[in-house]
């Protein structure tokens, strides 16, 4: 008769045979009984998974195309409300999303939260392209779809974080923000204009296509690069404003910020010129 010593139970020896094998799986592994994964809620195409913890994601259960996970706790997502194409789930909690405002192709959801805005007023279907559906945020950082460009739909913010259309680039129309979280279009690549966000308003990779670069955020919604799929190049951020160039790919050059609003020109690539920020709301080329 063999004996095993589980690490989570110290040196309590349990005999290992056919009779106690099931006892070992149920007693020594209580996590399997606490977490109930209902296969009834799993879709056929886009494999909706449950989350045993608040932010945990199991890479073994993740599908290859769209990683939509369930959370059986506060931020639980009900797959009963999953749409047909891209499987966007509702949240029956505080951050509830109304499927009535979802678009036809990419199922962009609105949040009828405290800062809710009428979609009839702010969402113009004429300016929305058929390929890339841009998400609206009915919060302080709302984006007006009337200023959407023709290709990649970068929206203006008619609030404090307004973007000036005079600084728009020629191809992909990336707008500037003359505020604290200013975004310089010179830092964007020529092909895919990905915006960087270092705040809690992280962008969900559910709305990201296979070619776009997804950035990590070491805050509330931090993602471990071990769980990132190979198609999406995920970048790490060791601090709130700092980015490690060792983790970046050769195509998209991202720069370090040694201070809060400063960018070191030593890490600037030859193609994309990065500007320094001498003050909070001013930049000198």
Coordinates of C-alpha atoms in Angstrom, one line a residue:
X1 CA 0.0 0.0 0.0
X2 CA 1.4 3.4 -1.0
X3 CA 1.1 6.6 0.9
X4 CA 0.9 10.2 -0.4
X5 CA 1.6 13.5 1.3
X6 CA -0.5 16.3 -0.2
X7 CA 1.4 19.7 0.1
X8 CA -1.8 21.5 1.1
X9 CA -2.5 19.1 3.9
X10 CA 1.0 18.8 5.4
X11 CA 2.1 15.3 6.3
X12 CA -1.3 13.7 6.8
X13 CA -0.7 10.3 5.0
X14 CA -3.7 8.9 3.1
X15 CA -3.6 5.3 1.9
X16 CA -3.8 5.1 -1.9
X17 CA -5.9 2.2 -3.3
X18 CA -9.0 1.8 -5.4
X19 CA -11.3 2.4 -2.5
X20 CA -9.7 5.6 -1.3
X21 CA -8.9 7.0 -4.7
X22 CA -12.3 8.7 -5.0
X23 CA -11.9 9.9 -1.4
X24 CA -8.6 11.5 -2.3
X25 CA -10.2 13.3 -5.2
X26 CA -13.1 14.7 -3.1
X27 CA -11.4 15.3 0.2
X28 CA -7.9 16.4 -0.8
X29 CA -9.2 18.5 -3.7
X30 CA -12.1 20.5 -2.2
X31 CA -11.8 23.1 -5.0
X32 CA -13.4 20.7 -7.5
X33 CA -16.6 20.5 -5.3
X34 CA -16.8 24.2 -4.5
X35 CA -16.7 25.3 -8.1
X36 CA -19.5 24.0 -10.2
X37 CA -19.2 24.6 -13.9
X38 CA -22.5 24.2 -15.7
X39 CA -21.9 22.8 -19.3
X40 CA -25.4 23.9 -20.2
X41 CA -24.2 27.5 -20.3
X42 CA -21.3 26.7 -22.7
X43 CA -22.0 27.8 -26.3
X44 CA -21.0 25.6 -29.2
X45 CA -18.9 28.1 -31.1
X46 CA -17.4 30.5 -28.5
X47 CA -17.0 28.3 -25.4
X48 CA -18.1 30.5 -22.5
X49 CA -16.2 29.6 -19.4
X50 CA -16.7 30.2 -15.7
X51 CA -14.4 32.0 -13.4
X52 CA -13.7 30.3 -10.1
X53 CA -12.4 33.5 -8.7
X54 CA -13.0 37.2 -9.4
X55 CA -10.2 37.8 -11.9
X56 CA -8.9 34.3 -12.6
X57 CA -8.8 32.8 -16.1
X58 CA -8.0 29.2 -16.8
X59 CA -5.8 29.0 -20.0
X60 CA -6.8 25.4 -20.4
X61 CA -10.4 26.2 -20.9
X62 CA -9.9 29.2 -23.2
X63 CA -10.8 28.8 -26.8
X64 CA -8.7 30.0 -29.6
X65 CA -10.9 32.7 -31.0
X66 CA -12.8 34.8 -28.4
X67 CA -12.2 34.4 -24.7
X68 CA -15.5 35.1 -23.0
X69 CA -15.4 34.0 -19.4
X70 CA -18.1 33.6 -16.8
X71 CA -17.8 34.9 -13.2
X72 CA -20.0 33.0 -10.7
X73 CA -19.6 35.8 -8.2
X74 CA -20.3 39.5 -8.2
X75 CA -19.5 40.2 -11.8
X76 CA -21.3 37.1 -13.1
X77 CA -22.1 37.0 -16.8
X78 CA -25.1 35.0 -17.9
X79 CA -24.5 33.2 -21.2
X80 CA -28.2 33.1 -21.7
X81 CA -27.9 36.6 -23.1
X82 CA -25.0 35.7 -25.4
X83 CA -25.4 37.0 -28.9
X84 CA -25.0 34.9 -32.0
X85 CA -21.8 36.4 -33.6
X86 CA -19.3 37.6 -31.0
X87 CA -20.9 36.3 -27.7
X88 CA -21.0 39.4 -25.6
X89 CA -22.5 38.7 -22.2
X90 CA -24.6 40.8 -20.0
X91 CA -23.9 41.5 -16.4
X92 CA -26.9 41.2 -14.1
X93 CA -25.1 43.4 -11.6
X94 CA -24.4 47.1 -11.2
X95 CA -22.6 47.2 -14.5
X96 CA -25.5 45.8 -16.4
X97 CA -25.4 45.9 -20.2
X98 CA -28.6 46.3 -22.3
X99 CA -28.7 44.0 -25.3
X100 CA -31.3 46.3 -26.9
X101 CA -28.5 48.8 -27.7
X102 CA -26.3 46.2 -29.2
X103 CA -25.3 46.7 -32.8
X104 CA -25.9 44.0 -35.5
X105 CA -22.4 42.9 -36.4
X106 CA -20.1 43.3 -33.4
X107 CA -22.6 43.6 -30.6
X108 CA -21.4 46.8 -28.9
X109 CA -23.1 47.2 -25.5
X110 CA -23.9 50.3 -23.6
X111 CA -23.8 50.6 -19.8
X112 CA -27.0 52.2 -18.3
X113 CA -25.1 53.1 -15.2
X114 CA -25.1 56.4 -13.3
X115 CA -23.8 58.4 -16.2
X116 CA -26.1 56.8 -18.7
X117 CA -26.6 58.6 -22.0
X118 CA -29.4 58.2 -24.4
X119 CA -28.2 56.1 -27.4
X120 CA -30.7 57.9 -29.7
X121 CA -28.8 61.1 -29.0
X122 CA -25.2 60.0 -29.0
X123 CA -25.1 57.0 -31.3
X124 CA -25.2 57.8 -35.0
X125 CA -25.5 54.6 -37.0
X126 CA -24.6 56.4 -40.2
X127 CA -21.1 57.1 -38.9
X128 CA -20.5 53.5 -37.7
X129 CA -18.7 51.3 -40.1
X130 CA -19.8 47.7 -40.9
X131 CA -16.5 46.2 -40.0
X132 CA -15.2 47.7 -36.8
X133 CA -17.8 48.6 -34.3
X134 CA -16.6 51.2 -31.8
X135 CA -17.8 50.9 -28.3
X136 CA -19.6 53.7 -26.5
X137 CA -18.9 54.5 -22.9
X138 CA -21.8 56.4 -21.3
X139 CA -19.5 57.6 -18.5
X140 CA -17.3 60.6 -18.0
X141 CA -15.0 59.4 -20.8
X142 CA -17.8 59.2 -23.4
X143 CA -17.0 59.3 -27.0
X144 CA -19.1 61.0 -29.6
X145 CA -19.6 58.8 -32.7
X146 CA -20.4 61.8 -34.8
X147 CA -16.7 62.5 -35.0
X148 CA -15.9 59.0 -36.1
X149 CA -13.4 58.6 -38.9
X150 CA -13.9 56.4 -41.9
X151 CA -11.5 53.6 -41.2
X152 CA -10.9 52.8 -37.5
X153 CA -13.5 55.0 -35.8
X154 CA -11.5 56.9 -33.3
X155 CA -14.0 59.0 -31.4
X156 CA -13.9 62.4 -29.8
X157 CA -14.8 63.1 -26.2
X158 CA -17.1 66.1 -25.9
X159 CA -16.2 66.3 -22.2
X160 CA -13.1 67.3 -20.3
X161 CA -11.0 64.9 -22.3
X162 CA -11.8 66.5 -25.6
X163 CA -9.8 65.6 -28.7
X164 CA -8.8 68.2 -31.3
X165 CA -9.6 67.3 -34.9
X166 CA -6.9 69.6 -36.2
X167 CA -4.3 67.2 -34.9
X168 CA -5.8 64.2 -36.7
X169 CA -3.5 62.1 -38.8
X170 CA -4.2 61.5 -42.5
X171 CA -4.8 57.7 -42.6
X172 CA -6.3 56.5 -39.4
X173 CA -7.5 59.7 -37.8
X174 CA -6.0 59.3 -34.3
X175 CA -7.1 62.3 -32.2
X176 CA -5.2 64.1 -29.6
X177 CA -6.3 64.8 -26.0
X178 CA -5.1 68.2 -24.7
X179 CA -5.6 67.0 -21.1
X180 CA -3.8 65.0 -18.5
X181 CA -4.2 61.7 -20.4
X182 CA -3.1 63.1 -23.7
X183 CA -2.4 60.7 -26.5
X184 CA 0.1 61.6 -29.2
X185 CA -0.7 60.3 -32.7
X186 CA 3.0 60.2 -33.5
X187 CA 3.3 57.3 -31.2
X188 CA 0.8 55.2 -33.2
X189 CA 1.9 52.9 -35.8
X190 CA 1.0 53.4 -39.5
X191 CA -1.2 50.3 -39.7
X192 CA -3.1 49.8 -36.5
X193 CA -3.9 52.9 -34.3
X194 CA -4.0 51.3 -30.9
X195 CA -4.6 53.7 -28.0
X196 CA -2.9 53.2 -24.6
X197 CA -4.9 53.3 -21.4
X198 CA -3.2 53.1 -18.0
X199 CA -6.3 53.7 -15.9
X200 CA -9.1 51.5 -14.6
X201 CA -11.0 52.0 -17.9
X202 CA -9.2 49.1 -19.4
X203 CA -10.4 47.9 -22.8
X204 CA -11.9 44.4 -22.9
X205 CA -10.1 42.1 -25.4
X206 CA -13.5 40.8 -26.4
X207 CA -13.8 43.8 -28.7
X208 CA -10.3 43.4 -30.0
X209 CA -9.6 41.7 -33.3
X210 CA -7.0 39.1 -34.0
X211 CA -4.4 41.6 -35.2
X212 CA -4.7 44.4 -32.7
X213 CA -2.1 44.6 -29.9
X214 CA -3.6 44.3 -26.5
X215 CA -1.9 46.0 -23.6
X216 CA -1.7 44.9 -20.1
X217 CA -2.6 47.0 -17.1
X218 CA -1.0 46.3 -13.7
X219 CA -4.0 47.7 -11.9
X220 CA -7.3 46.2 -11.0
X221 CA -7.7 44.4 -14.4
X222 CA -4.1 43.1 -14.7
X223 CA -3.5 40.2 -17.0
X224 CA -0.7 37.7 -16.8
X225 CA 1.1 37.2 -20.2
X226 CA 1.2 33.5 -19.6
X227 CA -2.5 33.4 -20.3
X228 CA -2.3 35.5 -23.5
X229 CA -2.9 33.8 -26.8
X230 CA -0.2 33.9 -29.5
X231 CA -2.1 36.0 -32.0
X232 CA -2.5 38.9 -29.6
X233 CA 0.8 40.4 -28.6
X234 CA 0.3 41.5 -25.0
X235 CA 2.6 44.0 -23.3
X236 CA 3.4 44.3 -19.7
X237 CA 3.4 47.4 -17.6
X238 CA 5.5 47.0 -14.4
X239 CA 4.2 50.3 -13.0
X240 CA 1.3 52.7 -13.6
X241 CA 3.1 54.8 -16.2
X242 CA 6.1 52.7 -17.1
X243 CA 6.6 50.2 -19.9
X244 CA 9.4 47.8 -20.2
X245 CA 10.8 47.8 -23.8
X246 CA 12.1 44.3 -23.4
X247 CA 8.6 43.0 -23.5
X248 CA 7.7 44.8 -26.6
X249 CA 7.7 43.5 -30.1
X250 CA 9.8 44.8 -32.9
X251 CA 7.0 46.2 -34.9
X252 CA 5.2 48.4 -32.4
X253 CA 7.8 50.4 -30.5
X254 CA 6.5 51.5 -27.1
X255 CA 8.4 54.0 -25.0
X256 CA 9.3 54.2 -21.4
X257 CA 8.2 56.9 -19.0
X258 CA 10.7 57.5 -16.2
X259 CA 8.4 60.0 -14.6
X260 CA 4.7 60.6 -14.5
X261 CA 4.3 62.6 -17.7
X262 CA 7.8 62.4 -19.2
X263 CA 9.0 60.2 -22.0
X264 CA 12.7 59.5 -22.5
X265 CA 13.8 60.2 -26.1
X266 CA 16.5 57.6 -25.7
X267 CA 13.9 54.9 -26.3
X268 CA 12.3 56.7 -29.2
X269 CA 12.3 54.8 -32.5
X270 CA 13.3 56.3 -35.8
X271 CA 9.9 56.0 -37.3
X272 CA 7.6 57.2 -34.5
X273 CA 8.7 60.4 -32.9
X274 CA 7.8 60.7 -29.2
X275 CA 7.5 64.1 -27.5
X276 CA 8.5 65.1 -24.1
X277 CA 6.1 66.6 -21.6
X278 CA 7.7 69.4 -19.7
X279 CA 4.5 70.3 -17.9
X280 CA 1.2 68.8 -17.1
X281 CA -0.8 70.2 -20.0
X282 CA 1.9 71.2 -22.4
X283 CA 4.3 69.5 -24.8
X284 CA 7.3 70.8 -26.6
X285 CA 8.2 69.0 -29.9

